[in-house]
C-alpha positions as MATLAB code, in Angstrom:
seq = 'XXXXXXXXXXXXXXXXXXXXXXXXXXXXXXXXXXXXXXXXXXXXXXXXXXXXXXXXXXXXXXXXXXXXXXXXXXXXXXXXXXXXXXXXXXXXXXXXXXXXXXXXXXXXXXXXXXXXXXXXXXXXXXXXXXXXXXXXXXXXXXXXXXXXXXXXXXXXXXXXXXXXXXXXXXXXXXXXXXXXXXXXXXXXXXXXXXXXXXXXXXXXXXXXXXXXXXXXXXXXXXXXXXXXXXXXXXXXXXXXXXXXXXXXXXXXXXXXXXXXXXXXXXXXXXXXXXXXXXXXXXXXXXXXXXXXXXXXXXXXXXXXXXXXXXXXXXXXXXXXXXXXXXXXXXXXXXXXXXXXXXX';
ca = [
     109.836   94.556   96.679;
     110.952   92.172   99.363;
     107.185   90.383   99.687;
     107.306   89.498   96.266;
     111.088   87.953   96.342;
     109.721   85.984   99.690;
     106.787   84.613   97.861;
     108.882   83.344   95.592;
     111.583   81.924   97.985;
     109.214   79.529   99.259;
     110.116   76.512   97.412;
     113.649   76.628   98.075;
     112.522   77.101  101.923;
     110.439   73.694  102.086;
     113.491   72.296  100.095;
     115.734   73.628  102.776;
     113.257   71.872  105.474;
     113.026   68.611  104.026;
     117.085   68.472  103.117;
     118.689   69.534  106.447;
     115.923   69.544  109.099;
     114.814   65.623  108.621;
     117.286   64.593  111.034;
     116.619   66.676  113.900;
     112.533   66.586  113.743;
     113.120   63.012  114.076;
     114.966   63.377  117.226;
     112.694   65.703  118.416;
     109.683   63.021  117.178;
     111.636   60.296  119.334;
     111.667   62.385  122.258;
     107.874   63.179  122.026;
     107.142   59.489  121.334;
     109.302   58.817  125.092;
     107.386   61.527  126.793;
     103.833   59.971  125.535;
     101.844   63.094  125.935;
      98.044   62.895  127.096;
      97.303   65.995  124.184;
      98.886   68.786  122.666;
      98.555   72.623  123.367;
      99.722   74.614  120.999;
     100.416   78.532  121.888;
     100.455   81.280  118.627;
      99.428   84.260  117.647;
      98.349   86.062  114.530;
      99.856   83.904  111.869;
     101.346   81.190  113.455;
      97.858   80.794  115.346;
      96.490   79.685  111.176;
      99.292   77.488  111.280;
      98.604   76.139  114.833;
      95.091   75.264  113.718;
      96.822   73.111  110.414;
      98.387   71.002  113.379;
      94.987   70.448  114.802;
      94.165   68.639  112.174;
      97.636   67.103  111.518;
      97.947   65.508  115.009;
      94.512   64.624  114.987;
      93.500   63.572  111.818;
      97.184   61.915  111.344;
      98.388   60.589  114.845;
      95.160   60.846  116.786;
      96.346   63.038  119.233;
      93.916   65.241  120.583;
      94.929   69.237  120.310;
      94.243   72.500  122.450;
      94.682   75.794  121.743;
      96.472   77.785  124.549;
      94.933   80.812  126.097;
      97.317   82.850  126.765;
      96.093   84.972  128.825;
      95.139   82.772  131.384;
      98.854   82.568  132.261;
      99.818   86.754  131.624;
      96.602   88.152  132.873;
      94.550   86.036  135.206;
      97.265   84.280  136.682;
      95.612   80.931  136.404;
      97.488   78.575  133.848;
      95.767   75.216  132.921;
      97.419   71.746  133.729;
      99.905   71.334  131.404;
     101.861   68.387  132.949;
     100.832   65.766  130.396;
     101.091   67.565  127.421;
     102.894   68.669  124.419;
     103.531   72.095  124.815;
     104.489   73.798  121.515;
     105.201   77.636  120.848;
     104.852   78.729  116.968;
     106.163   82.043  116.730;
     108.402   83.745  112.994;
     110.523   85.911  115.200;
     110.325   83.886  118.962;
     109.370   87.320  120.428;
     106.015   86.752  121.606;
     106.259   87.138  125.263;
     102.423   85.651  126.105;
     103.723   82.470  123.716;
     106.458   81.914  125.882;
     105.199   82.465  128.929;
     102.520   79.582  128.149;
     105.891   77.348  127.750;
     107.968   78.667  131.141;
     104.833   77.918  132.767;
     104.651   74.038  130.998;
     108.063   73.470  132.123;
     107.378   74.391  135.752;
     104.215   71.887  135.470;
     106.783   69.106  134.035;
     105.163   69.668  130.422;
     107.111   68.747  127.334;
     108.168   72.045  125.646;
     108.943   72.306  121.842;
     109.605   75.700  119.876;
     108.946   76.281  116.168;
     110.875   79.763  115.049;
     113.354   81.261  112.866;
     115.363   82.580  115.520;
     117.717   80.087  117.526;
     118.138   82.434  119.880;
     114.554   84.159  120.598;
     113.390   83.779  123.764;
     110.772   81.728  122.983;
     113.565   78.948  121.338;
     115.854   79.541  124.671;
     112.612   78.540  126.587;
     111.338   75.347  125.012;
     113.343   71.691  126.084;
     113.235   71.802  122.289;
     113.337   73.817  118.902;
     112.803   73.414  115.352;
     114.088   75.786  113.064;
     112.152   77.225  110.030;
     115.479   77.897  108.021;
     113.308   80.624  106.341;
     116.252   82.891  106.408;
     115.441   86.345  107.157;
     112.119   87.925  106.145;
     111.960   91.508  105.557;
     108.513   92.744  104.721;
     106.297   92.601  107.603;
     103.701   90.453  106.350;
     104.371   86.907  106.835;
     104.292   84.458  103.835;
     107.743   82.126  103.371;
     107.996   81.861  107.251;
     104.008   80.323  107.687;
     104.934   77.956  104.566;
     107.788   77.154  106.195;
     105.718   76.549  109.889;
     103.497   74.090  107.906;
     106.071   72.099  106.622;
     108.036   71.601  110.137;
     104.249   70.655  111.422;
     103.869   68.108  108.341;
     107.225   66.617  109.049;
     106.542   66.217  112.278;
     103.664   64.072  112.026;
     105.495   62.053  109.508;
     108.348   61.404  111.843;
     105.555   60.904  114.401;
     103.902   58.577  112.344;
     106.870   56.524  111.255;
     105.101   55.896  107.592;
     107.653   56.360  104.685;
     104.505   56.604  102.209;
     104.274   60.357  103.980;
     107.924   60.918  103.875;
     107.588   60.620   99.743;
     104.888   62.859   99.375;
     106.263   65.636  100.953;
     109.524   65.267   99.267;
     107.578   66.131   96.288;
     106.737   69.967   98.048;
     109.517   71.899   96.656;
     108.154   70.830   92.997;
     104.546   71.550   93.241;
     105.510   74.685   95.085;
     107.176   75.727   92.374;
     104.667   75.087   90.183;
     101.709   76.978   92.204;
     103.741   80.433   91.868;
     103.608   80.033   88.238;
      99.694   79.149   88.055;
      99.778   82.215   90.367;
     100.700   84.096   87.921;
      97.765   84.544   86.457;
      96.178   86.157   89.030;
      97.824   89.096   87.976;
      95.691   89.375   84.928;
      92.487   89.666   86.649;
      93.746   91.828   89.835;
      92.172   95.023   88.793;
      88.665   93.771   88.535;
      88.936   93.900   92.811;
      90.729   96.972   93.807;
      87.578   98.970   94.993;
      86.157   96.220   96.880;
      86.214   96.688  100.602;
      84.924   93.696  101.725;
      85.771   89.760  101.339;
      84.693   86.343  102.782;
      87.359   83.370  102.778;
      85.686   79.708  103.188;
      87.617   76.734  103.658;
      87.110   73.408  105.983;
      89.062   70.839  107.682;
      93.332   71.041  106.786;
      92.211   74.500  104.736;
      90.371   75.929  107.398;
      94.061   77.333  108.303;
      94.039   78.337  104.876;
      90.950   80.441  104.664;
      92.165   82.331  107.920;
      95.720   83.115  106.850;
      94.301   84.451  103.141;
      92.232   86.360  105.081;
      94.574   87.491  107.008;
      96.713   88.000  104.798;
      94.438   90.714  102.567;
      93.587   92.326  105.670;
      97.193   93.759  106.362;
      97.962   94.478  102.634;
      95.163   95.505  101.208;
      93.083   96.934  104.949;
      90.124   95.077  103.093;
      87.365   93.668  105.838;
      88.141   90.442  105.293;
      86.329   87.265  107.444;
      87.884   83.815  107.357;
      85.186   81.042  107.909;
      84.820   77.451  108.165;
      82.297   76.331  105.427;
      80.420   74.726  107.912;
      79.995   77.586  110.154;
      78.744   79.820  107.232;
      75.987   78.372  107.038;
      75.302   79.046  110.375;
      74.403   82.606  110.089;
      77.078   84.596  108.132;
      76.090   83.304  104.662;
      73.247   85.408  105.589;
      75.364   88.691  104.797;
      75.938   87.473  101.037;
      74.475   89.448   97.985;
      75.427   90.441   94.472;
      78.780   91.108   93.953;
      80.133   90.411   97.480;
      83.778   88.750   97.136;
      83.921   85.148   98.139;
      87.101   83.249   98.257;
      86.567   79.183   98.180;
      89.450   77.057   99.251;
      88.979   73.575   98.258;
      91.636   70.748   96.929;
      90.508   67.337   96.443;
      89.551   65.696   99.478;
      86.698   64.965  101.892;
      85.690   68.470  101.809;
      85.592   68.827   98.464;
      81.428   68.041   98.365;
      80.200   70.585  100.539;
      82.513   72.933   98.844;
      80.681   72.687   96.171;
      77.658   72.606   97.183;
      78.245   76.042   99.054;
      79.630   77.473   95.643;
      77.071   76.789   93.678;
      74.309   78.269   96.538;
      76.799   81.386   96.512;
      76.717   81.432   92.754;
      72.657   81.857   93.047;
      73.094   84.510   95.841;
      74.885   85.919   92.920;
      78.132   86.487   94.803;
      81.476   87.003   93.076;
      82.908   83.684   94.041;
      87.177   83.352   93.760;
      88.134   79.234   93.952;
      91.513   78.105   94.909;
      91.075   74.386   93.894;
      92.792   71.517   92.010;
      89.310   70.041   90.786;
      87.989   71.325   87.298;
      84.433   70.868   88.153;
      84.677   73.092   91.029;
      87.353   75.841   89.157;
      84.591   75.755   86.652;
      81.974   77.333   88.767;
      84.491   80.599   89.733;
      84.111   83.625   88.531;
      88.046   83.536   89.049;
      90.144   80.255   89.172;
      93.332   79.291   90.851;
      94.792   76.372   90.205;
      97.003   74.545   92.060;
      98.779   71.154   91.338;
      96.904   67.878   92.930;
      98.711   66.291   96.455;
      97.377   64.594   99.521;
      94.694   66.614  100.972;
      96.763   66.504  104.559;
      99.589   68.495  102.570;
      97.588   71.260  100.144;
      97.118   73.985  102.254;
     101.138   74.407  102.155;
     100.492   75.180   98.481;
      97.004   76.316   98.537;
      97.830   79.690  100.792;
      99.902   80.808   97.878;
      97.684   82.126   95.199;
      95.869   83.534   98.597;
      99.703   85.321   98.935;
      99.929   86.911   95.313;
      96.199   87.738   95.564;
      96.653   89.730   98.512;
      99.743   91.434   97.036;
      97.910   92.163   93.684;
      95.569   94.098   95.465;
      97.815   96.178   97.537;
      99.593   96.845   94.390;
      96.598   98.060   92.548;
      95.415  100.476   95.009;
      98.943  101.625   95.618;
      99.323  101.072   99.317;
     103.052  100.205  100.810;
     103.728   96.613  100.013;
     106.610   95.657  103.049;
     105.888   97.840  105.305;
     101.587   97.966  105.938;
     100.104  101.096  107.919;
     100.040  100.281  111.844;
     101.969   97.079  111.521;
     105.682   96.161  112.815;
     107.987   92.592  111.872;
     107.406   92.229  115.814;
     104.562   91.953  117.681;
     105.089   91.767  121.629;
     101.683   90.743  123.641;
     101.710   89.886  127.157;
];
């Protein structure tokens, strides 16, 4: 089963990152630091776009940069691409196939844009497009759904705002990735256990807020193409604006929420869920919070900036466990290719 052997691959990938791609994201941080870009604008789809919103809060939170979103189809469709000229343009993309991604860069590079790829493929189109390109050094990922490459996407975005940021302090904390990584597949083990008690739901929420807002979508993603389970990802905040009001017994609510500023309203939320008498799931590294899951996943403590890098795994093995238990294809999902090509 190749999408459990790339689950588990994703410590050695970080490690990978951090041992032979330092060098050249600092380059590529020096250049960016020359060009002195207005904002960012970051261009993704499907996955990638979860890990494009992680650099919204990286380059903001971290560097103050401000960060767009690109809309693609403003430069396939409509014809009518945004100024660019002043900004970062990156392209996150697994394969480098998406032609709408690239596009959005061809078109910053005519504008006089700064153009940066993030891929696994050298040689994609979207790599041969950008000024510049960091690898994901994933190696080659054979089942369809995405999990060591969007680790690996994070971890380029978190050392580029170190290298950005010039502060060694960030430097050590991610060298200690690789470890905890390690160690959140083996809590994730667990999850195994308690699989079956979900395999004939149909329907899931996924909250999260702020660095694990990315988190909540890609989880939710993520069960979507293995286990074709309705799945929503949500901000916390924005649940309360109207969708909490779909909530009763037994309905499936994933809570993503390390230590960190968020960590308050998180529980706040899960204990008002806990009253709706949903069946709340908590990905978390606090015990108070764990404590008020029907199901806990632990994962090991870091810097808020850097959990959702390990807090998207037990999401990974969750969504795996329940593909498993209903029997469905595991690398290869119904309706869904490696490649996706949108123009």
């Amino acid at each position: 089963m190749h999408l459990q052997k790339e689950i588990a691959q994703q410590p050695a990938v970080i490690e990978r990152l951090l041992n032979d791609g330092k060098t050249l994201t600092e380059a590529v941080a020096t250049a960016i630091r020359d060009f002195n870009p207005g904002f960012a604008c970051i261009a993704a789809r499907g996955t990638s776009d979860n890990a494009a919103h992680y650099a919204q809060y990286m380059f903001g939170g971290l560097l103050r940069l401000p960060v767009m979103l690109a809309t693609p189809s403003l430069h396939t469709v409509y014809g009518t691409p945004p100024d660019l000229s002043r900004a970062l343009v990156i392209g996150v993309s697994q394969s480098g196939e998406a032609e709408d991604v690239r596009t959005v860069l061809s078109d910053a590079n005519q504008q006089g844009a700064l153009t940066l790829a993030i891929t696994n493929f050298e040689e994609s189109p979207l790599a041969q497009t950008a000024k510049y390109h960091l690898p994901l050094l994933a190696g080659r990922e054979l089942s369809v759904a995405a999990t060591k490459t969007y680790t690996a996407q994070l971890t380029v975005i978190a050392m580029l705002t170190g290298a950005l940021a010039g502060n060694g302090s960030l430097w050590k904390d991610l060298g200690a990735l690789p470890r905890l990584a390690a160690q959140a597949l083996r809590l994730g083990d667990e999850i195994a256990a308690w699989s079956q008690r979900y395999r004939y739901i149909n329907r899931l929420v996924t909250l999260g807020r702020g660095f694990n807002y990315a988190t909540a979508c890609e989880i939710s993603l993520k069960v979507k193409e293995l286990s074709y389970i309705a799945s929503e990802g949500y901000s916390e905040a924005n649940f309360r604006h109207g969708p909490i009001a779909a909530i009763d017994r037994g309905h499936p609510v994933i809570l993503v929420s390390p230590h960190g500023k968020n960590l308050a309203g998180m529980v706040d939320m899960c204990q008002r869920l806990n009253e709706l008498d949903a069946e709340t799931l908590v990905i978390s590294n606090n015990s108070d919070l764990l404590g008020q899951g029907r199901q806990a996943m632990t994962i090991p403590s870091t810097p808020e900036w850097l959990s959702p890098i390990l807090a998207v795994m037990p999401g990974q093995i969750f969504a795996m466990q329940q593909a498993l238990a209903r029997g469905y294809e595991v690398d290869k999902p119904r309706g869904l290719s490696k490649v996706t090509i949108t123009e």
